[in-house]
Amino acid sequence: MKRGLIAATAVAGMLVSVAACGSGESAGADEASLTVWVMDGSTPPGWTKDVTAAFEKKTGAKLNIEIQKWNGIQQKITTALSEENPPDVIEVGNTQTPAYAKTSGLAELDDLKKEIGADWTPSLNKSAVYEGKQYAAPWYAANRVVVYNKKIWAEAGVKGTPKTRTEFFKDLDLIEKKTDAEPLYLPGQNWYFFDGLTIGTKANLVKKQGGKWVSNLADPKVAKAMDIYKQYQSFSKAPKDKDEATPQQGEVFAKGKTGAFIGMGWESGIAIKANPKIEKDIGYFTIPGETAGTPEGVFLGGSNLAVAAGSQKQDLAKKFLKIALSDKYEAQLAEEGGVIPNKESLQNALKGNPAAEAAAPAVAGGGTTPLIPEWGAVENPPNPIKTYMTAVLSGKTPMDAARQVEGEFNKRLGQQQ
């Protein structure tokens, strides 16, 4: 799934397309080379250069890193995995991994997990496992934080940042009463923030029924998450039938009349581009949960690295993974790219990047959308869960809203992948 990185603005600017070594060569061109597909923006220049040098020195083989565009990537990977000479290593979105694993397109990596993955963060590794087997390795992740306007918060008399959801609501109430700013910009269809809330309430968006996956939106735990969302949205004037990209919430925040928004750290860069003067007023903090010390549940966008089952260079591919996923290069990726590394012990590499530092505490309790191959079609526009959210915010009960979209939700879950 397409994600934004959480790098601070200066770092995000570095994440450009890197046409790395020999990207024009075809996969499997010769036995003395390894082809790796990565997504545009995933590999900072320094990391790419250093990992390439380390791999080529260690193995004597040439590393061909080929940059892929997000548009149409799922079909491109699906096709490549079915061909005789697929790329050897592929970056796959964490929520897409189960679908590729189901088709037998990915090699099992249980031995690699035992060798180098004993302390991979469990919440990140979960998406790399399908039906109890390791089909990929967690590479990096990103999640949402609160981006706030320190000037507006000071004007309202708010000191520090909230440690609980209740404190957060009180701060937003103060902003509403003591300033002319909109306390929180939160449109009605910020679906990934809502997904995080369902993770926090331990809700399941789908359930098995008659051997098939079906909607579980009628579950009281989902309703509880939606009630929390509704409380947040009550502090916002944003439309109930739009998402955070319509318009870009960073552009709204740039006007200097918004106390906070919930989004990826890189979205502050949108605000700064629109209004450079606002940069000095921007701060970040972890989305607080119900109790102090336990952050709110968050959706963990991210990527895994997988080996194509059809690759004729399995051993060489694993040697690449051992280098790329080593503590040295995971830490470098985190520092240079501003993303969350695959081990909690490496999060100190994020120091000095306020957006990433705010995101890190929520990772251990974070999660994803349902890790089932059937999930992909659910999020295609118009996403029925977004329709559910708007219906609840417009006055329907969670149960009635769930019933309203149940047919479409189940139809999508039943589509062939």
Coordinates of C-alpha atoms in Angstrom, one line a residue:
M1 CA 0.0 0.0 0.0
K2 CA 1.3 3.4 -0.9
R3 CA 2.6 5.1 2.1
G4 CA 4.3 8.4 3.0
L5 CA 7.5 8.4 4.9
I6 CA 7.7 10.1 8.3
A7 CA 10.9 11.9 7.7
A8 CA 11.2 15.5 8.8
T9 CA 11.1 18.0 6.0
A10 CA 14.8 18.2 5.4
V11 CA 15.2 14.5 5.4
A12 CA 12.1 13.9 3.2
G13 CA 13.6 16.1 0.6
M14 CA 16.5 13.7 0.3
L15 CA 14.2 10.8 -0.6
V16 CA 14.4 11.1 -4.3
S17 CA 14.4 8.4 -7.0
V18 CA 17.8 6.8 -7.0
A19 CA 18.5 5.1 -10.3
A20 CA 21.0 2.7 -8.7
C21 CA 23.7 0.6 -10.3
G22 CA 22.7 -0.9 -13.6
S23 CA 19.0 -0.4 -13.3
G24 CA 18.5 -1.0 -17.0
E25 CA 19.5 -4.7 -16.8
S26 CA 16.9 -7.4 -16.8
A27 CA 16.4 -9.8 -13.9
G28 CA 18.6 -12.8 -13.9
A29 CA 20.9 -11.5 -16.6
D30 CA 23.8 -13.6 -15.2
E31 CA 24.7 -15.6 -12.2
A32 CA 27.2 -13.0 -11.0
S33 CA 24.4 -10.4 -10.4
L34 CA 21.4 -9.9 -8.2
T35 CA 18.3 -7.9 -9.1
V36 CA 16.4 -6.1 -6.4
W37 CA 13.2 -4.1 -7.0
V38 CA 12.5 -1.3 -4.6
M39 CA 9.9 1.4 -4.6
D40 CA 10.5 5.0 -5.6
G41 CA 11.4 6.9 -2.4
S42 CA 12.3 3.9 -0.2
T43 CA 16.1 3.9 -0.6
P44 CA 18.0 7.1 0.4
P45 CA 21.2 7.8 -1.7
G46 CA 23.7 7.1 1.1
W47 CA 22.0 3.8 2.1
T48 CA 21.9 2.6 -1.5
K49 CA 25.5 3.4 -2.1
D50 CA 26.8 1.8 1.1
V51 CA 24.6 -1.4 0.9
T52 CA 25.6 -1.8 -2.8
A53 CA 29.3 -1.5 -1.9
A54 CA 29.0 -3.9 1.1
F55 CA 27.1 -6.5 -1.0
E56 CA 29.5 -6.4 -3.9
K57 CA 32.6 -6.6 -1.6
K58 CA 31.1 -9.5 0.4
T59 CA 29.8 -11.6 -2.6
G60 CA 31.8 -10.5 -5.6
A61 CA 28.4 -10.2 -7.4
K62 CA 26.9 -7.1 -8.9
L63 CA 23.9 -5.6 -7.3
N64 CA 21.2 -4.2 -9.7
I65 CA 18.8 -2.0 -7.7
E66 CA 15.8 -1.2 -9.9
I67 CA 13.5 1.6 -8.9
Q68 CA 9.8 1.0 -9.4
K69 CA 6.9 3.4 -9.5
W70 CA 3.8 2.9 -7.2
N71 CA 1.3 3.3 -10.0
G72 CA 0.3 -0.3 -11.2
I73 CA 3.0 -2.0 -9.0
Q74 CA 0.7 -4.7 -7.7
Q75 CA 0.0 -6.1 -11.1
K76 CA 3.6 -5.6 -12.2
I77 CA 4.9 -7.7 -9.2
T78 CA 2.2 -10.3 -9.7
T79 CA 3.2 -10.7 -13.4
A80 CA 6.9 -10.7 -12.5
L81 CA 6.6 -13.4 -9.9
S82 CA 4.9 -15.7 -12.5
E83 CA 7.7 -15.3 -15.0
E84 CA 10.7 -17.6 -15.6
N85 CA 13.3 -15.0 -14.5
P86 CA 11.7 -12.8 -11.8
P87 CA 13.6 -10.1 -9.9
D88 CA 15.4 -11.9 -7.1
V89 CA 14.4 -9.7 -4.2
I90 CA 11.3 -7.5 -4.1
E91 CA 10.1 -4.7 -1.8
V92 CA 6.4 -5.5 -1.1
G93 CA 4.0 -3.4 0.9
N94 CA 3.3 -5.0 4.3
T95 CA -0.4 -5.4 3.7
Q96 CA 0.2 -6.8 0.2
T97 CA 2.5 -9.6 1.4
P98 CA -0.3 -12.2 2.2
A99 CA -1.7 -11.9 -1.4
Y100 CA 1.7 -12.6 -3.0
A101 CA 2.4 -15.4 -0.5
K102 CA -0.9 -17.1 -1.3
T103 CA 0.0 -17.4 -4.9
S104 CA 3.2 -19.2 -4.0
G105 CA 5.2 -16.4 -5.5
L106 CA 7.4 -15.8 -2.5
A107 CA 10.1 -18.1 -1.1
E108 CA 9.9 -19.2 2.5
L109 CA 12.3 -17.5 4.8
D110 CA 11.9 -19.3 8.1
D111 CA 15.7 -20.1 8.2
L112 CA 16.5 -16.4 7.7
K113 CA 14.1 -15.5 10.6
K114 CA 15.9 -17.9 12.9
E115 CA 19.3 -16.6 11.9
I116 CA 18.8 -12.8 12.0
G117 CA 15.2 -12.1 13.0
A118 CA 14.9 -13.2 16.6
D119 CA 14.4 -9.6 17.8
W120 CA 12.4 -8.1 14.9
T121 CA 9.6 -6.0 16.3
P122 CA 6.6 -8.4 16.5
S123 CA 4.1 -5.8 15.3
L124 CA 6.2 -5.3 12.2
N125 CA 7.0 -8.9 11.5
K126 CA 3.4 -10.0 11.7
S127 CA 2.7 -8.9 8.1
A128 CA 5.6 -11.0 6.8
V129 CA 4.0 -14.2 8.1
Y130 CA 1.3 -16.0 6.2
E131 CA -0.4 -19.2 7.5
G132 CA 2.4 -19.6 10.0
K133 CA 5.3 -19.4 7.6
Q134 CA 7.8 -16.6 7.1
Y135 CA 7.4 -15.3 3.5
A136 CA 9.2 -11.9 3.9
A137 CA 11.3 -9.9 6.3
P138 CA 10.2 -6.6 7.9
W139 CA 12.2 -3.7 6.5
Y140 CA 10.7 -0.4 7.7
A141 CA 7.5 1.2 8.8
A142 CA 5.8 4.6 9.3
N143 CA 2.8 5.7 11.3
R144 CA 0.7 8.7 12.2
V145 CA 1.4 11.3 14.8
V146 CA -0.2 14.5 16.0
V147 CA 1.2 17.5 14.2
Y148 CA 0.4 20.7 16.1
N149 CA 0.8 24.4 16.0
K150 CA 2.8 25.4 19.1
K151 CA 1.8 29.1 18.8
I152 CA -1.9 28.3 19.0
W153 CA -1.4 25.9 21.9
A154 CA 0.5 28.5 23.8
E155 CA -2.2 31.1 23.0
A156 CA -4.7 28.7 24.6
G157 CA -2.6 28.3 27.7
V158 CA -1.8 24.7 27.1
K159 CA 1.5 23.6 28.7
G160 CA 3.3 20.5 27.4
T161 CA 1.7 17.8 25.4
P162 CA -1.1 15.4 26.4
K163 CA -0.2 11.9 27.8
T164 CA -3.8 10.5 27.6
R165 CA -6.7 10.8 25.2
T166 CA -8.7 12.6 27.9
E167 CA -6.0 15.2 28.3
F168 CA -5.9 15.6 24.6
F169 CA -9.6 16.3 24.5
K170 CA -9.2 18.9 27.3
D171 CA -6.5 20.6 25.4
L172 CA -8.6 20.8 22.2
D173 CA -11.5 22.2 24.3
L174 CA -9.2 24.9 25.6
I175 CA -8.1 25.8 22.1
E176 CA -11.8 26.0 21.1
K177 CA -12.7 28.3 24.0
K178 CA -9.7 30.5 24.1
T179 CA -8.6 31.0 20.5
D180 CA -10.3 31.6 17.1
A181 CA -8.5 28.5 15.7
E182 CA -10.1 25.3 14.7
P183 CA -8.8 22.9 17.4
L184 CA -8.3 19.9 15.2
Y185 CA -8.6 19.4 11.4
L186 CA -10.1 15.9 11.0
P187 CA -12.2 15.1 8.0
G188 CA -14.8 12.4 8.4
Q189 CA -12.9 9.8 6.3
N190 CA -9.4 9.7 7.7
W191 CA -9.6 6.0 7.4
Y192 CA -6.1 5.0 8.5
F193 CA -6.5 6.9 11.7
F194 CA -9.7 5.1 12.3
D195 CA -8.0 1.8 11.5
G196 CA -5.5 2.6 14.3
L197 CA -8.4 3.2 16.7
T198 CA -9.8 -0.2 15.9
I199 CA -6.4 -1.7 16.7
G200 CA -6.5 0.2 20.0
T201 CA -9.9 -1.3 20.8
K202 CA -8.8 -4.7 19.7
A203 CA -11.5 -4.8 17.1
N204 CA -11.5 -7.0 14.0
L205 CA -12.8 -5.5 10.8
V206 CA -13.5 -8.9 9.3
K207 CA -14.5 -12.3 10.6
K208 CA -14.8 -15.9 9.2
Q209 CA -18.3 -17.1 8.4
G210 CA -19.1 -20.2 6.5
G211 CA -15.4 -20.5 5.5
K212 CA -15.4 -17.0 4.0
W213 CA -14.3 -13.6 5.3
V214 CA -17.1 -11.2 5.9
S215 CA -17.7 -7.7 7.4
N216 CA -17.4 -7.4 11.1
L217 CA -18.2 -3.7 11.3
A218 CA -21.3 -4.4 13.4
D219 CA -19.0 -5.5 16.3
P220 CA -19.3 -3.3 19.4
K221 CA -15.5 -2.9 19.5
V222 CA -15.6 -1.3 16.1
A223 CA -18.4 0.9 17.3
K224 CA -16.3 1.9 20.3
A225 CA -13.5 2.9 17.9
M226 CA -15.9 4.9 15.8
D227 CA -17.2 6.7 18.9
I228 CA -13.7 7.8 19.8
Y229 CA -13.3 9.0 16.2
K230 CA -16.5 10.9 16.6
Q231 CA -15.3 12.6 19.7
Y232 CA -12.2 13.7 17.9
Q233 CA -14.2 14.9 14.9
S234 CA -16.4 17.0 17.1
F235 CA -13.5 19.5 17.4
S236 CA -13.2 19.9 13.7
K237 CA -15.0 21.8 11.0
A238 CA -13.7 19.6 8.3
P239 CA -16.3 17.9 5.9
K240 CA -17.6 14.6 7.1
D241 CA -17.6 13.1 3.6
K242 CA -14.0 13.8 2.6
D243 CA -10.6 12.3 3.5
E244 CA -7.4 13.9 4.6
A245 CA -6.1 14.4 1.1
T246 CA -9.2 16.3 -0.1
P247 CA -7.9 18.9 0.4
Q248 CA -4.5 18.0 1.6
Q249 CA -4.6 18.6 5.4
G250 CA -1.1 20.0 5.4
E251 CA -2.3 22.8 3.1
V252 CA -5.2 23.5 5.6
F253 CA -2.7 23.5 8.5
A254 CA -0.4 25.9 6.6
K255 CA -2.9 28.7 7.0
G256 CA -2.1 29.0 10.7
K257 CA -5.7 28.6 11.9
T258 CA -5.6 25.0 12.9
G259 CA -4.4 23.7 16.3
A260 CA -3.5 20.2 15.1
F261 CA -4.0 17.4 12.7
I262 CA -3.4 13.7 12.8
G263 CA -1.2 12.5 9.9
M264 CA 2.2 11.3 8.7
G265 CA 5.2 13.4 9.8
W266 CA 6.1 14.2 6.2
E267 CA 2.8 16.0 5.8
S268 CA 4.2 19.0 7.7
G269 CA 6.4 19.4 4.7
I270 CA 3.3 20.2 2.7
A271 CA 2.4 22.9 5.2
I272 CA 5.9 24.4 5.1
K273 CA 6.0 24.4 1.3
A274 CA 2.7 26.3 1.3
N275 CA 3.7 28.7 4.1
P276 CA 7.5 28.6 5.0
K277 CA 6.9 30.9 8.0
I278 CA 4.9 28.2 9.8
E279 CA 7.9 25.9 10.2
K280 CA 9.0 27.4 13.5
D281 CA 5.6 26.8 15.0
I282 CA 5.3 23.1 14.2
G283 CA 5.6 20.4 16.8
Y284 CA 4.9 16.6 17.0
F285 CA 3.7 14.2 19.6
T286 CA 2.6 10.6 19.9
I287 CA -1.1 10.0 19.6
P288 CA -2.1 9.5 23.2
G289 CA -4.1 6.5 24.3
E290 CA -6.6 5.8 27.0
T291 CA -3.9 5.6 29.7
A292 CA -0.6 7.3 30.2
G293 CA 2.3 5.3 28.9
T294 CA 0.2 3.4 26.4
P295 CA -0.1 5.2 23.0
E296 CA -3.1 5.0 20.8
G297 CA -3.3 2.2 18.3
V298 CA -1.9 3.2 15.0
F299 CA -1.8 1.8 11.5
L300 CA 1.7 0.7 10.5
G301 CA 2.3 1.4 6.9
G302 CA 5.5 -0.1 5.7
S303 CA 7.4 -2.5 3.5
N304 CA 8.9 -6.0 3.7
L305 CA 11.6 -7.5 1.6
A306 CA 10.8 -10.8 0.0
V307 CA 12.7 -13.3 -2.2
A308 CA 10.9 -14.5 -5.4
A309 CA 10.2 -18.2 -5.3
G310 CA 11.2 -18.4 -8.9
S311 CA 14.6 -16.8 -8.4
Q312 CA 17.5 -19.1 -9.3
K313 CA 19.7 -17.2 -6.8
Q314 CA 18.1 -18.0 -3.4
D315 CA 21.4 -18.1 -1.5
L316 CA 22.7 -14.9 -3.0
A317 CA 19.3 -13.2 -2.3
K318 CA 19.5 -14.2 1.3
K319 CA 23.1 -12.8 1.5
F320 CA 21.7 -9.5 0.3
L321 CA 18.9 -9.6 3.0
K322 CA 21.4 -10.3 5.7
I323 CA 23.4 -7.2 4.7
A324 CA 20.4 -4.9 4.0
L325 CA 18.6 -5.9 7.2
S326 CA 21.7 -5.8 9.4
D327 CA 21.7 -3.5 12.4
K328 CA 24.2 -1.2 10.7
Y329 CA 22.1 -0.6 7.6
E330 CA 18.7 -0.6 9.3
A331 CA 20.0 2.1 11.6
Q332 CA 21.3 4.0 8.5
L333 CA 18.0 3.7 6.8
A334 CA 16.2 5.0 9.9
E335 CA 18.6 7.9 10.3
E336 CA 18.7 8.9 6.6
G337 CA 15.2 8.1 5.6
G338 CA 13.3 9.0 8.9
V339 CA 11.5 5.6 8.9
I340 CA 11.0 3.2 11.8
P341 CA 13.6 0.4 11.7
N342 CA 12.6 -3.3 12.1
K343 CA 14.0 -3.5 15.7
E344 CA 13.0 -1.5 18.7
S345 CA 16.6 -1.5 19.8
L346 CA 17.5 0.6 16.7
Q347 CA 15.0 3.4 17.3
N348 CA 17.7 5.6 18.9
A349 CA 18.8 6.2 15.3
L350 CA 15.7 8.4 15.0
K351 CA 17.1 11.0 17.5
G352 CA 17.0 14.5 16.1
N353 CA 14.1 13.7 13.8
P354 CA 11.1 15.0 15.9
A355 CA 8.4 13.5 13.7
A356 CA 10.0 10.0 13.8
E357 CA 10.7 10.3 17.5
A358 CA 7.0 11.0 18.0
A359 CA 6.0 8.0 15.9
A360 CA 8.3 5.4 17.4
P361 CA 6.5 4.9 20.8
A362 CA 3.3 3.7 19.1
V363 CA 5.0 1.0 17.0
A364 CA 4.9 -1.8 19.5
G365 CA 1.2 -1.6 19.9
G366 CA 0.5 -0.8 16.2
G367 CA -1.0 -3.0 13.6
T368 CA -2.3 -3.1 10.0
T369 CA -5.4 -3.7 8.1
P370 CA -6.6 -7.4 8.1
L371 CA -3.7 -9.5 6.8
I372 CA -5.7 -11.6 4.4
P373 CA -5.2 -11.9 0.6
E374 CA -8.8 -10.8 0.1
W375 CA -8.4 -7.4 1.7
G376 CA -7.0 -5.4 -1.3
A377 CA -10.3 -4.9 -3.0
V378 CA -12.0 -3.4 0.1
E379 CA -10.0 -0.2 -0.1
N380 CA -10.7 0.5 -3.7
P381 CA -12.8 3.7 -4.1
P382 CA -15.4 4.2 -2.8
N383 CA -14.1 2.4 0.3
P384 CA -17.2 1.1 2.1
I385 CA -15.5 1.7 5.5
K386 CA -15.2 5.4 4.6
T387 CA -18.9 5.3 3.8
Y388 CA -19.6 3.8 7.2
M389 CA -17.6 6.5 8.9
T390 CA -19.5 9.3 7.2
A391 CA -22.8 7.7 8.0
V392 CA -22.1 7.5 11.7
L393 CA -20.8 11.1 11.8
S394 CA -24.0 12.2 10.0
G395 CA -26.2 10.7 12.7
K396 CA -26.7 7.0 11.9
T397 CA -26.1 4.4 14.6
P398 CA -22.9 2.3 14.2
M399 CA -25.1 -0.7 13.7
D400 CA -27.3 0.9 11.0
A401 CA -24.2 2.3 9.3
A402 CA -22.6 -1.2 9.3
R403 CA -25.7 -2.8 7.8
Q404 CA -25.7 -0.1 5.1
V405 CA -22.3 -1.1 3.8
E406 CA -22.3 -4.8 4.6
G407 CA -23.3 -6.0 1.2
E408 CA -20.7 -4.0 -0.7
F409 CA -18.0 -4.9 1.9
N410 CA -18.8 -8.6 1.6
K411 CA -18.9 -8.4 -2.2
R412 CA -15.4 -7.0 -2.3
L413 CA -14.1 -9.6 0.2
G414 CA -15.4 -12.3 -2.2
Q415 CA -13.7 -10.9 -5.3
Q416 CA -11.0 -13.1 -6.9
Q417 CA -7.5 -11.8 -6.2

